[in-house]
Amino acid sequence: MDDIVLEVREFKKRFGAIKAVDGLDLEVRRGDIFGFLGPNGAGKSTTIRAMAGLVRPSNGEIRIFGHDVWRDRKKALSRVGMLVESPGLYRYLTGRQNLEMFAELSGGKHADDIKRALEITGLTDRADDKVKNYSHGMKQRLGLAQAILCQPELVILDEPTDGLDPQGMKEVRELIKNLAGECGITVFLSSHLLHEVEQVCTKVAVIHKGQKLADGKVSDILTKRSRIKITIDRTKDALTAIKEKGLSADISDDGCISVQIEPNSDAAEINSFLVEKGFRVSAVIPEKTSLEEFYFSIMGEYSGKADKA
Amino acid sequence: MNIVAKQIKLEIFKLSRRGRSYLGLTAMLGLAGLIVLGLAQGPPQIGGASPQGFATAGSFLNGGFAAWFMLRVTLLFFLPLFTCVVTGDMISSESADGTLRTLLSKPVSRESVYCAKYIASIIYTAALTLFMGTAAYIIGSIFLGRGSLTTFQAGTIIGAQGIYIFPETEGIMRLIGAYMFAALAVLSVGSIAFFISSMVSNSLGAIGGAMLTLIAFQIMGMFEFFKPINSFLFTAHMESWSGLFVSPIPWGQIFKSACTLCAYSAGFFTLGLIVFRRRDILS
């Protein structure tokens, strides 16, 4: 239990008649880089706002380091750095003054922490310029800098690469990996960029319309959904045989059979099965599922269920 | 330094860096200059107690009179307006800019954030009021000279009527007391703006709401129909400062007015705190 850094239990949030989040459960453990995915309006931002104590849960609770965020916010947030949506910064202050102020509120103004945060985010040269003169990307970096001030143990980032150029996005990805790897910081990352999440995160949860559709280790999810592509004669007969075996398969655009395989199943076993049935197998090529494919497949499944309902 | 003291310091720092904070100070400086310029041309009309209705020997127009007159003409509109420009902006502008989101995601309680902002508002209100008095007194003293303080009571507020003349030092002491009372009076309007500011993301709404309340209460005070509730309206007590310029000073009435104004400030502070503690921050 000590390993659990962030815990969301039965979290519900209604705004009038609208259910923004409907019974969400999440668990983030120490050292995780946790990706939080979902389309616009899925309830991601509401959940993150509740993690920051900005939104009061209608039901359920959110605990950080074992402390309820709404009832015991000072203890819950004392070791947390956050970037909630676009960075809210004082435009009439300099970047350094912003950081000094947020550092004071986070437990103390440590010159070394501020220097380090500026260095990490590449803002040292512009630290004494007023924020109103910053570009969107620089504001985003400053938002990140305030999130990593005062050596947090958990960093919650909502769309941290929003507005950054490709180089900036790459740097932020590296930063997140470093935070988790070298600094041992647990990271909770909400992003629309599936490629980014796949590259960075170790665990992921997908929500839609306020409900969790899937969660787990990224490696497990991708394996669970992995496919093999089989080049074979009498394609239609082979497809029927594979389906009769209980596997999910279809014929791809190039005329091959694409088979979804279970995590522990062996591609060689399917090959043997087809050969025994008298088919001539020319090639068996493993296909790695991307997080994007996984995401759209579960979104598709959800839409299918919703249509039937 | 505890966290609330730190936050008060930070709020004052933020106020000192915002152009809007200097709007009131600049306006008050300009008004003081305007009044002194006007006084240099001759005595003003003061309600039903025009000094032109009396035979006066020598000049009563000096720095002390400028400070007294400044308070008289600004307390019911200009001073509350420029106070509300800042107090009505304290929370709403942070909400609109998204900085409230960042601020409240730090390990600080909402109560301490709210209290620090309110205390900074009190400090600003007091500073603006005292600055106004000091500016009027100094500019007046430079261009009109110094001397005894002559005041005119029109009898509408505290019942006193006539001309009251005080030696210079006593006049200054009475002016200081009057300006302290004025700060209390203006704070009651500023607290309404602060309360509205805790609920909205548009500072114009907060400023407009407070000023509309002030004007509506002033209008209500003009009608016989509202007389039974008149003593409960803060506007009926805002001008009790003028009691400090009669002899003997009606301390009982001044105390009652001060308590009413404090009750308004405390009431709106508490209401705002209740709202702010429970409010979802969605901006």
Coordinates of C-alpha atoms in Angstrom, one line a residue:
Chain A
M1 CA 0.0 0.0 0.0
D2 CA 2.9 2.4 0.7
D3 CA 3.8 2.1 -2.9
I4 CA 0.5 3.8 -3.9
V5 CA 1.2 7.5 -4.6
L6 CA -2.1 8.5 -6.1
E7 CA -5.4 6.8 -5.6
V8 CA -8.7 7.7 -7.2
R9 CA -11.7 5.8 -5.7
E10 CA -15.2 5.9 -7.1
F11 CA -14.6 9.5 -8.1
K12 CA -17.7 11.2 -9.5
K13 CA -18.2 14.8 -10.5
R14 CA -21.4 16.3 -11.7
F15 CA -21.9 19.9 -13.0
G16 CA -25.7 20.3 -12.7
A17 CA -27.2 17.5 -14.8
I18 CA -24.0 16.8 -16.6
K19 CA -21.9 13.8 -15.4
A20 CA -18.3 14.8 -16.1
V21 CA -16.8 11.8 -14.3
D22 CA -18.7 8.8 -13.3
G23 CA -17.1 6.4 -10.8
L24 CA -13.5 6.6 -11.8
D25 CA -10.9 4.3 -10.1
L26 CA -7.2 4.8 -10.7
E27 CA -4.0 3.8 -8.9
V28 CA -0.6 5.2 -9.5
R29 CA 2.4 3.6 -7.9
R30 CA 5.8 5.0 -7.0
G31 CA 8.0 5.2 -10.1
D32 CA 5.2 4.9 -12.6
I33 CA 5.0 7.2 -15.6
F34 CA 1.2 7.0 -15.9
G35 CA -0.5 8.1 -19.1
F36 CA -4.0 9.4 -18.9
L37 CA -5.8 9.2 -22.2
G38 CA -9.2 10.1 -23.5
P39 CA -10.9 12.3 -26.1
N40 CA -12.0 15.9 -25.4
G41 CA -14.7 16.0 -22.9
A42 CA -13.8 12.6 -21.5
G43 CA -13.3 14.0 -18.0
K44 CA -9.5 14.1 -17.9
S45 CA -9.2 17.8 -17.0
T46 CA -12.0 17.5 -14.3
T47 CA -10.1 14.5 -12.8
I48 CA -6.8 16.4 -12.8
R49 CA -8.5 19.5 -11.3
A50 CA -9.9 17.3 -8.5
M51 CA -6.3 15.9 -8.0
A52 CA -5.2 19.6 -7.5
G53 CA -8.1 20.2 -5.1
L54 CA -9.6 22.7 -7.5
V55 CA -12.8 20.8 -7.9
R56 CA -14.8 19.2 -5.2
P57 CA -15.8 15.5 -5.8
S58 CA -19.5 14.9 -5.9
N59 CA -18.7 11.4 -4.7
G60 CA -15.6 9.3 -4.0
E61 CA -12.2 10.5 -3.0
I62 CA -8.8 11.3 -4.3
R63 CA -5.8 10.5 -2.1
I64 CA -2.2 11.6 -2.7
F65 CA 0.4 10.0 -0.5
G66 CA -2.5 8.7 1.6
H67 CA -4.1 12.1 2.3
D68 CA -7.5 13.1 0.9
V69 CA -6.9 16.1 -1.4
W70 CA -10.1 17.9 -0.5
R71 CA -10.1 17.4 3.2
D72 CA -6.3 17.5 3.9
R73 CA -5.0 19.5 0.9
K74 CA -1.9 20.9 2.5
K75 CA -0.5 17.4 3.3
A76 CA -1.8 15.9 0.1
L77 CA -0.2 18.5 -2.1
S78 CA 3.0 19.1 -0.1
R79 CA 5.1 16.8 -2.3
V80 CA 3.3 17.3 -5.6
G81 CA 4.2 19.5 -8.6
M82 CA 1.4 20.3 -11.1
L83 CA 0.8 21.8 -14.4
V84 CA -3.0 22.0 -14.8
E85 CA -4.0 22.8 -18.4
S86 CA -2.3 25.9 -19.9
P87 CA 0.1 27.4 -17.4
G88 CA -1.5 30.1 -15.2
L89 CA 1.4 32.6 -14.8
Y90 CA 1.6 36.2 -13.7
R91 CA 2.2 38.1 -16.9
Y92 CA 3.4 41.3 -15.2
L93 CA 6.1 39.4 -13.3
T94 CA 9.3 38.0 -14.7
G95 CA 9.8 34.3 -15.0
R96 CA 12.1 34.2 -12.0
Q97 CA 9.7 36.2 -9.9
N98 CA 6.9 33.7 -10.8
L99 CA 9.1 30.8 -9.7
E100 CA 10.2 32.6 -6.5
M101 CA 6.6 33.2 -5.6
F102 CA 5.4 29.6 -6.3
A103 CA 8.5 28.3 -4.5
E104 CA 7.5 30.3 -1.4
L105 CA 4.1 28.7 -1.5
S106 CA 5.5 25.2 -2.0
G107 CA 7.5 25.3 1.1
G108 CA 10.4 27.7 0.7
K109 CA 12.3 29.9 -1.8
H110 CA 15.4 27.8 -2.6
A111 CA 17.7 29.6 -5.1
D112 CA 19.2 26.3 -6.1
D113 CA 15.8 24.8 -6.9
I114 CA 14.8 27.8 -9.0
K115 CA 18.2 27.7 -10.8
R116 CA 17.8 24.0 -11.5
A117 CA 14.2 24.3 -12.8
L118 CA 15.3 27.2 -15.1
E119 CA 18.2 25.1 -16.4
I120 CA 16.1 22.0 -17.0
T121 CA 13.5 23.9 -18.9
G122 CA 16.0 26.0 -20.8
L123 CA 14.8 29.4 -19.5
T124 CA 17.9 30.6 -17.7
D125 CA 18.6 33.3 -20.3
R126 CA 15.1 34.7 -20.3
A127 CA 14.4 34.3 -16.6
D128 CA 14.4 38.0 -15.9
D129 CA 12.1 38.9 -18.8
K130 CA 8.5 39.6 -18.0
V131 CA 6.2 36.7 -18.8
K132 CA 4.0 38.9 -21.1
N133 CA 7.0 38.9 -23.5
Y134 CA 7.3 35.1 -23.6
S135 CA 6.2 33.0 -26.5
H136 CA 3.6 30.3 -25.9
G137 CA 6.2 27.6 -25.8
M138 CA 8.3 29.6 -23.2
K139 CA 5.2 30.0 -21.0
Q140 CA 4.7 26.2 -21.3
R141 CA 8.3 25.7 -20.2
L142 CA 7.8 28.0 -17.3
G143 CA 4.7 26.2 -16.3
L144 CA 6.8 23.0 -16.3
A145 CA 9.5 24.7 -14.3
Q146 CA 7.0 25.7 -11.5
A147 CA 5.8 22.1 -11.5
I148 CA 9.2 20.6 -10.8
L149 CA 10.2 23.2 -8.2
C150 CA 11.1 22.1 -4.7
Q151 CA 11.8 18.5 -5.6
P152 CA 8.3 17.0 -5.8
E153 CA 7.8 13.2 -5.5
L154 CA 4.8 13.3 -7.8
V155 CA 4.4 15.4 -10.9
I156 CA 1.0 15.8 -12.5
L157 CA 1.1 17.2 -16.0
D158 CA -1.8 18.1 -18.1
E159 CA -0.9 18.4 -21.8
P160 CA 2.7 19.5 -21.0
T161 CA 3.8 19.6 -24.7
D162 CA 0.9 21.7 -25.8
G163 CA 2.2 24.6 -27.9
L164 CA 5.8 23.3 -28.1
D165 CA 7.7 22.8 -31.4
P166 CA 8.9 19.3 -32.2
Q167 CA 12.3 20.0 -30.6
G168 CA 10.6 21.3 -27.5
M169 CA 8.3 18.3 -27.4
K170 CA 11.3 15.9 -27.6
E171 CA 13.0 17.8 -24.8
V172 CA 9.9 17.6 -22.6
R173 CA 9.7 13.8 -23.3
E174 CA 13.3 13.5 -22.3
L175 CA 12.7 15.6 -19.2
I176 CA 9.8 13.4 -18.1
K177 CA 11.9 10.3 -18.6
N178 CA 14.7 11.9 -16.6
L179 CA 12.3 12.9 -13.8
A180 CA 11.2 9.3 -13.5
G181 CA 14.5 7.7 -14.2
E182 CA 17.2 9.8 -12.5
C183 CA 15.2 11.7 -10.0
G184 CA 12.8 8.8 -9.1
I185 CA 9.8 11.1 -9.5
T186 CA 6.4 9.5 -10.2
V187 CA 4.7 11.2 -13.2
F188 CA 1.0 11.4 -14.1
L189 CA 0.7 12.6 -17.6
S190 CA -2.4 13.6 -19.5
S191 CA -2.0 13.9 -23.2
H192 CA -3.7 13.8 -26.5
L193 CA -0.6 12.6 -28.2
L194 CA -0.7 8.9 -28.2
H195 CA 2.7 8.5 -29.8
E196 CA 4.1 10.6 -26.9
V197 CA 2.4 8.5 -24.3
E198 CA 3.6 5.3 -25.9
Q199 CA 7.2 6.6 -25.9
V200 CA 7.2 7.8 -22.3
C201 CA 4.7 6.0 -20.2
T202 CA 4.9 2.7 -18.4
K203 CA 1.2 2.5 -17.5
V204 CA -1.9 3.9 -19.1
A205 CA -5.6 4.4 -18.5
V206 CA -8.1 5.4 -21.1
I207 CA -11.3 7.2 -20.1
H208 CA -14.3 8.2 -22.1
K209 CA -17.5 10.0 -21.1
G210 CA -16.2 9.9 -17.5
Q211 CA -15.7 6.2 -17.3
K212 CA -12.5 4.1 -17.5
L213 CA -12.4 1.9 -20.5
A214 CA -9.0 0.3 -20.0
D215 CA -5.9 0.5 -17.9
G216 CA -2.7 -1.4 -17.3
K217 CA 0.9 -1.6 -18.2
V218 CA 1.7 -0.2 -21.7
S219 CA 3.7 -3.3 -22.5
D220 CA 0.9 -5.7 -21.5
I221 CA -1.7 -3.7 -23.4
L222 CA 0.3 -3.7 -26.6
T223 CA 1.1 -7.4 -26.3
K224 CA -2.6 -8.2 -25.5
R225 CA -3.6 -6.6 -28.7
S226 CA -0.7 -7.8 -30.9
R227 CA -1.4 -9.4 -34.2
I228 CA 0.4 -11.6 -36.8
K229 CA 0.0 -11.3 -40.5
I230 CA -0.1 -14.6 -42.4
T231 CA 0.5 -15.0 -46.2
I232 CA -1.3 -18.2 -47.2
D233 CA -3.1 -19.9 -50.1
R234 CA -6.9 -20.3 -50.1
T235 CA -7.2 -17.3 -47.9
K236 CA -11.0 -17.4 -47.3
D237 CA -10.8 -21.1 -46.2
A238 CA -7.9 -20.4 -44.0
L239 CA -9.8 -17.5 -42.4
T240 CA -12.7 -19.7 -41.7
A241 CA -10.4 -22.3 -40.1
I242 CA -8.7 -19.7 -37.9
K243 CA -12.1 -18.3 -36.8
E244 CA -13.3 -21.8 -36.0
K245 CA -10.3 -22.2 -33.7
G246 CA -11.7 -19.2 -31.8
L247 CA -9.3 -16.5 -32.9
S248 CA -10.2 -13.1 -34.1
A249 CA -9.0 -12.5 -37.6
D250 CA -9.8 -10.7 -40.9
I251 CA -8.3 -10.3 -44.3
S252 CA -6.2 -7.2 -44.6
D253 CA -6.0 -4.9 -47.7
D254 CA -3.0 -6.7 -49.1
G255 CA -4.8 -10.0 -49.1
C256 CA -3.1 -11.5 -46.0
I257 CA -4.8 -12.7 -42.9
S258 CA -4.4 -10.6 -39.9
V259 CA -4.9 -12.5 -36.6
Q260 CA -5.1 -11.1 -33.2
I261 CA -3.1 -13.3 -30.8
E262 CA -3.5 -13.7 -27.1
P263 CA -0.6 -12.6 -24.8
N264 CA 0.7 -16.1 -24.2
S265 CA -0.1 -17.7 -27.5
D266 CA 2.6 -18.7 -29.9
A267 CA 2.6 -17.7 -33.5
A268 CA 4.3 -21.0 -34.3
E269 CA 1.3 -22.9 -32.9
I270 CA -1.1 -21.1 -35.4
N271 CA 1.4 -21.9 -38.2
S272 CA 1.4 -25.6 -37.3
F273 CA -2.4 -25.7 -37.0
L274 CA -2.7 -24.2 -40.6
V275 CA -0.1 -26.6 -42.0
E276 CA -1.8 -29.6 -40.4
K277 CA -5.1 -28.4 -42.1
G278 CA -3.3 -28.6 -45.4
F279 CA -2.7 -24.9 -46.1
R280 CA 0.6 -23.6 -47.5
V281 CA 1.9 -20.9 -45.3
S282 CA 4.4 -18.6 -47.1
A283 CA 5.0 -16.1 -44.2
V284 CA 4.1 -15.4 -40.6
I285 CA 5.0 -11.8 -39.7
P286 CA 4.4 -10.4 -36.2
E287 CA 2.8 -7.0 -36.1
K288 CA 3.3 -4.8 -33.1
T289 CA 0.2 -2.9 -32.1
S290 CA 0.7 0.7 -31.5
L291 CA -1.0 2.6 -28.6
E292 CA -2.9 4.5 -31.2
E293 CA -4.4 1.3 -32.7
F294 CA -5.2 0.1 -29.2
Y295 CA -6.9 3.4 -28.3
F296 CA -9.0 3.5 -31.5
S297 CA -9.9 -0.2 -31.1
I298 CA -11.3 0.3 -27.6
M299 CA -13.0 3.5 -28.6
G300 CA -14.6 1.6 -31.5
E301 CA -15.6 -1.2 -29.1
Y302 CA -17.2 1.4 -26.8
S303 CA -19.1 3.1 -29.7
G304 CA -20.3 -0.4 -30.8
K305 CA -21.6 -1.2 -27.3
A306 CA -23.2 2.2 -27.0
D307 CA -24.9 1.8 -30.4
K308 CA -26.3 -1.6 -29.4
A309 CA -27.5 -0.2 -26.1
Chain B
M1 CA 7.4 33.7 8.9
N2 CA 4.2 31.7 8.8
I3 CA 2.5 30.8 5.5
V4 CA -0.3 33.5 5.8
A5 CA 2.3 36.2 6.5
K6 CA 4.2 35.0 3.5
Q7 CA 1.1 35.1 1.4
I8 CA 0.2 38.6 2.5
K9 CA 3.8 39.7 1.5
L10 CA 3.3 38.0 -1.9
E11 CA -0.1 39.7 -2.4
I12 CA 1.4 43.1 -1.6
F13 CA 4.3 42.3 -3.9
K14 CA 1.8 41.5 -6.7
L15 CA -0.2 44.6 -6.1
S16 CA 3.0 46.7 -6.2
R17 CA 3.8 45.2 -9.7
R18 CA 0.4 45.9 -11.3
G19 CA -0.3 49.1 -13.1
R20 CA -3.9 49.0 -12.0
S21 CA -2.8 49.5 -8.4
Y22 CA -1.4 52.9 -9.3
L23 CA -4.6 54.1 -11.1
G24 CA -6.3 55.1 -7.9
L25 CA -3.1 56.8 -6.5
T26 CA -2.7 58.7 -9.8
A27 CA -6.3 59.7 -9.9
M28 CA -6.3 60.9 -6.3
L29 CA -3.1 62.9 -6.9
G30 CA -4.8 64.5 -10.0
L31 CA -8.0 65.2 -8.0
A32 CA -6.0 66.8 -5.2
G33 CA -4.3 69.1 -7.7
L34 CA -7.7 69.9 -9.3
I35 CA -9.2 70.8 -5.9
V36 CA -6.3 73.0 -4.9
L37 CA -6.4 74.7 -8.2
G38 CA -10.2 75.3 -7.7
L39 CA -9.6 76.5 -4.1
A40 CA -6.9 78.9 -5.3
Q41 CA -9.7 80.7 -7.3
G42 CA -12.1 81.1 -4.4
P43 CA -14.2 79.2 -1.8
P44 CA -16.4 76.4 -3.0
Q45 CA -20.2 75.9 -2.6
I46 CA -20.7 73.4 0.2
G47 CA -24.3 72.1 0.3
G48 CA -26.5 74.4 2.4
A49 CA -23.5 75.8 4.2
S50 CA -21.8 78.0 1.6
P51 CA -19.1 80.0 3.1
Q52 CA -20.2 82.8 0.8
G53 CA -23.2 83.1 3.1
F54 CA -20.9 84.2 6.0
A55 CA -18.7 87.2 6.4
T56 CA -15.2 85.9 6.7
A57 CA -12.0 87.8 7.4
G58 CA -8.7 86.5 6.1
S59 CA -8.4 83.2 4.1
F60 CA -9.5 79.9 5.5
L61 CA -8.4 78.1 2.3
N62 CA -5.3 76.2 3.2
G63 CA -3.8 72.7 3.1
G64 CA -6.0 71.5 6.0
F65 CA -9.1 72.8 4.3
A66 CA -8.1 71.1 1.0
A67 CA -7.7 67.7 2.8
W68 CA -11.1 68.2 4.5
F69 CA -12.8 69.2 1.2
M70 CA -11.1 66.4 -0.7
L71 CA -12.6 63.8 1.7
R72 CA -16.0 65.4 1.4
V73 CA -16.1 65.3 -2.4
T74 CA -14.5 61.9 -3.0
L75 CA -15.8 59.6 -0.2
L76 CA -19.2 58.8 -1.8
F77 CA -18.0 57.9 -5.2
F78 CA -14.4 58.4 -6.4
L79 CA -12.6 56.8 -3.4
P80 CA -14.9 53.7 -3.4
L81 CA -14.5 53.4 -7.1
F82 CA -10.7 53.4 -7.1
T83 CA -10.7 51.0 -4.1
C84 CA -13.1 48.6 -5.9
V85 CA -10.9 48.7 -9.0
V86 CA -8.3 46.8 -6.9
T87 CA -10.4 44.8 -4.4
G88 CA -12.8 43.7 -7.1
D89 CA -9.9 42.5 -9.1
M90 CA -8.1 40.6 -6.4
I91 CA -9.6 37.1 -7.0
S92 CA -11.6 37.5 -10.2
S93 CA -8.5 38.5 -12.4
E94 CA -6.5 35.6 -11.0
S95 CA -9.4 33.4 -11.9
A96 CA -9.6 34.8 -15.4
D97 CA -5.8 34.6 -16.0
G98 CA -5.6 31.0 -14.7
T99 CA -3.2 32.0 -11.9
L100 CA -5.7 31.1 -9.2
R101 CA -5.5 27.5 -10.6
T102 CA -1.7 27.5 -10.2
L103 CA -1.9 29.2 -6.8
L104 CA -4.4 26.7 -5.4
S105 CA -2.6 23.7 -6.7
K106 CA 0.2 24.6 -4.2
P107 CA 0.0 23.2 -0.6
V108 CA -1.8 26.2 0.8
S109 CA -5.3 26.3 2.2
R110 CA -8.0 28.2 0.4
E111 CA -8.7 30.0 3.6
S112 CA -5.2 31.4 3.8
V113 CA -5.2 32.5 0.2
Y114 CA -8.5 34.3 0.7
C115 CA -7.4 35.9 4.0
A116 CA -4.1 37.0 2.6
K117 CA -5.9 38.7 -0.4
Y118 CA -8.4 40.4 1.9
I119 CA -5.7 41.7 4.2
A120 CA -3.8 43.0 1.2
S121 CA -7.0 44.7 0.2
I122 CA -7.4 46.3 3.6
I123 CA -3.8 47.6 3.4
Y124 CA -4.4 49.0 -0.1
T125 CA -7.6 50.7 1.0
A126 CA -5.9 52.3 3.9
A127 CA -2.9 53.3 1.9
L128 CA -5.1 54.8 -0.9
T129 CA -7.2 56.8 1.6
L130 CA -4.2 58.1 3.6
F131 CA -2.3 58.9 0.4
M132 CA -5.3 60.9 -0.8
G133 CA -5.4 63.0 2.4
T134 CA -1.6 63.5 2.5
A135 CA -1.5 64.5 -1.1
A136 CA -4.3 67.0 -0.7
Y137 CA -2.8 68.4 2.5
I138 CA 0.7 68.7 1.1
I139 CA -0.4 70.2 -2.3
G140 CA -2.8 72.5 -0.5
S141 CA -0.1 73.6 2.0
I142 CA 2.3 74.4 -0.9
F143 CA -0.1 76.4 -2.9
L144 CA -2.5 77.8 -0.3
G145 CA -0.4 77.8 2.8
R146 CA -1.1 76.3 6.3
G147 CA -3.1 77.5 9.3
S148 CA -6.3 76.8 11.3
L149 CA -8.8 74.3 9.9
T150 CA -12.1 75.7 9.0
T151 CA -15.0 73.3 8.2
F152 CA -18.6 73.8 7.3
Q153 CA -21.4 71.5 8.5
A154 CA -24.5 71.4 6.4
G155 CA -26.5 69.5 9.1
T156 CA -27.5 66.6 6.8
I157 CA -25.4 63.9 8.3
I158 CA -24.8 64.4 11.9
G159 CA -27.2 67.1 12.6
A160 CA -24.6 69.8 13.3
Q161 CA -24.7 73.0 11.3
G162 CA -22.4 76.0 11.0
I163 CA -18.7 76.8 10.8
Y164 CA -16.2 75.2 13.0
I165 CA -12.6 76.5 13.3
F166 CA -9.8 74.4 14.9
P167 CA -6.2 75.3 15.6
E168 CA -3.8 73.8 13.1
T169 CA -2.5 70.9 15.2
E170 CA -5.9 70.0 16.4
G171 CA -7.2 70.2 12.9
I172 CA -4.5 67.8 11.7
M173 CA -5.4 65.3 14.4
R174 CA -9.0 65.5 13.5
L175 CA -8.1 65.1 9.8
I176 CA -6.1 61.9 10.6
G177 CA -9.1 60.5 12.6
A178 CA -11.5 61.4 9.7
Y179 CA -9.3 59.7 7.1
M180 CA -9.0 56.6 9.3
F181 CA -12.8 56.5 9.5
A182 CA -13.0 57.1 5.8
A183 CA -10.8 54.0 5.2
L184 CA -13.3 52.0 7.2
A185 CA -16.1 53.4 5.2
V186 CA -14.5 52.7 1.9
L187 CA -13.5 49.2 3.0
S188 CA -17.2 48.3 3.4
V189 CA -17.7 49.0 -0.3
G190 CA -14.4 47.3 -1.2
S191 CA -15.5 44.3 0.8
I192 CA -18.6 44.0 -1.4
A193 CA -16.4 44.1 -4.5
F194 CA -14.1 41.5 -2.9
F195 CA -17.0 39.2 -2.1
I196 CA -18.3 39.4 -5.7
S197 CA -14.7 38.9 -6.9
S198 CA -14.6 35.6 -5.1
M199 CA -17.5 34.3 -7.2
V200 CA -16.8 35.6 -10.7
S201 CA -14.0 35.7 -13.3
N202 CA -14.8 39.1 -14.5
S203 CA -13.5 42.0 -12.4
L204 CA -15.8 44.5 -14.1
G205 CA -18.7 42.5 -12.6
A206 CA -17.2 42.8 -9.2
I207 CA -16.5 46.5 -9.5
G208 CA -19.8 47.3 -11.1
G209 CA -21.8 45.2 -8.6
A210 CA -20.2 47.0 -5.6
M211 CA -20.7 50.5 -7.1
L212 CA -24.3 49.7 -8.1
T213 CA -24.9 48.7 -4.4
L214 CA -23.3 51.9 -3.2
I215 CA -25.5 54.0 -5.6
A216 CA -28.6 52.1 -4.9
F217 CA -28.2 52.5 -1.1
Q218 CA -27.5 56.2 -1.6
I219 CA -30.7 56.6 -3.6
M220 CA -32.7 54.6 -1.0
G221 CA -31.4 57.0 1.7
M222 CA -33.1 59.9 -0.1
F223 CA -36.6 58.5 0.3
E224 CA -38.9 58.6 3.3
F225 CA -40.2 55.2 2.4
F226 CA -36.9 53.5 3.2
K227 CA -36.3 55.5 6.4
P228 CA -37.1 52.5 8.7
I229 CA -34.1 50.6 7.3
N230 CA -31.9 53.6 6.6
S231 CA -29.8 53.1 9.7
F232 CA -28.9 49.6 8.4
L233 CA -27.6 50.8 5.1
F234 CA -23.8 51.4 5.2
T235 CA -24.2 54.5 3.1
A236 CA -26.0 56.2 6.0
H237 CA -22.9 55.8 8.1
M238 CA -20.2 56.6 5.6
E239 CA -20.2 60.4 6.3
S240 CA -20.1 60.1 10.0
W241 CA -16.5 61.2 9.8
S242 CA -17.8 64.7 9.7
G243 CA -18.7 64.3 13.3
L244 CA -15.0 64.6 14.1
F245 CA -15.2 68.3 13.0
V246 CA -17.8 69.5 15.4
S247 CA -17.5 70.2 19.1
P248 CA -18.2 68.2 21.1
I249 CA -17.5 65.2 19.0
P250 CA -20.5 62.8 18.9
W251 CA -18.5 59.8 19.8
G252 CA -21.5 57.6 20.3
Q253 CA -22.7 58.1 16.8
I254 CA -19.3 57.7 15.3
F255 CA -18.8 54.5 17.2
K256 CA -22.2 53.2 16.1
S257 CA -21.3 54.0 12.5
A258 CA -17.9 52.5 12.7
C259 CA -19.5 49.3 14.1
T260 CA -22.1 49.2 11.3
L261 CA -19.3 49.6 8.6
C262 CA -17.2 46.9 10.3
A263 CA -20.2 44.6 10.4
Y264 CA -20.7 45.1 6.6
S265 CA -17.0 44.4 5.9
A266 CA -17.0 41.3 8.2
G267 CA -20.2 40.1 6.8
F268 CA -19.1 40.2 3.2
F269 CA -15.7 38.9 4.1
T270 CA -17.4 35.8 5.7
L271 CA -19.8 35.3 2.9
G272 CA -17.0 35.4 0.4
L273 CA -15.0 33.0 2.4
I274 CA -17.8 30.5 2.5
V275 CA -18.3 30.8 -1.3
F276 CA -14.5 30.6 -2.0
R277 CA -14.0 27.5 0.2
R278 CA -16.6 25.5 -1.7
R279 CA -16.2 26.9 -5.2
D280 CA -15.0 24.7 -8.1
I281 CA -12.1 26.5 -9.9
L282 CA -13.0 25.8 -13.6
S283 CA -11.3 28.8 -15.3

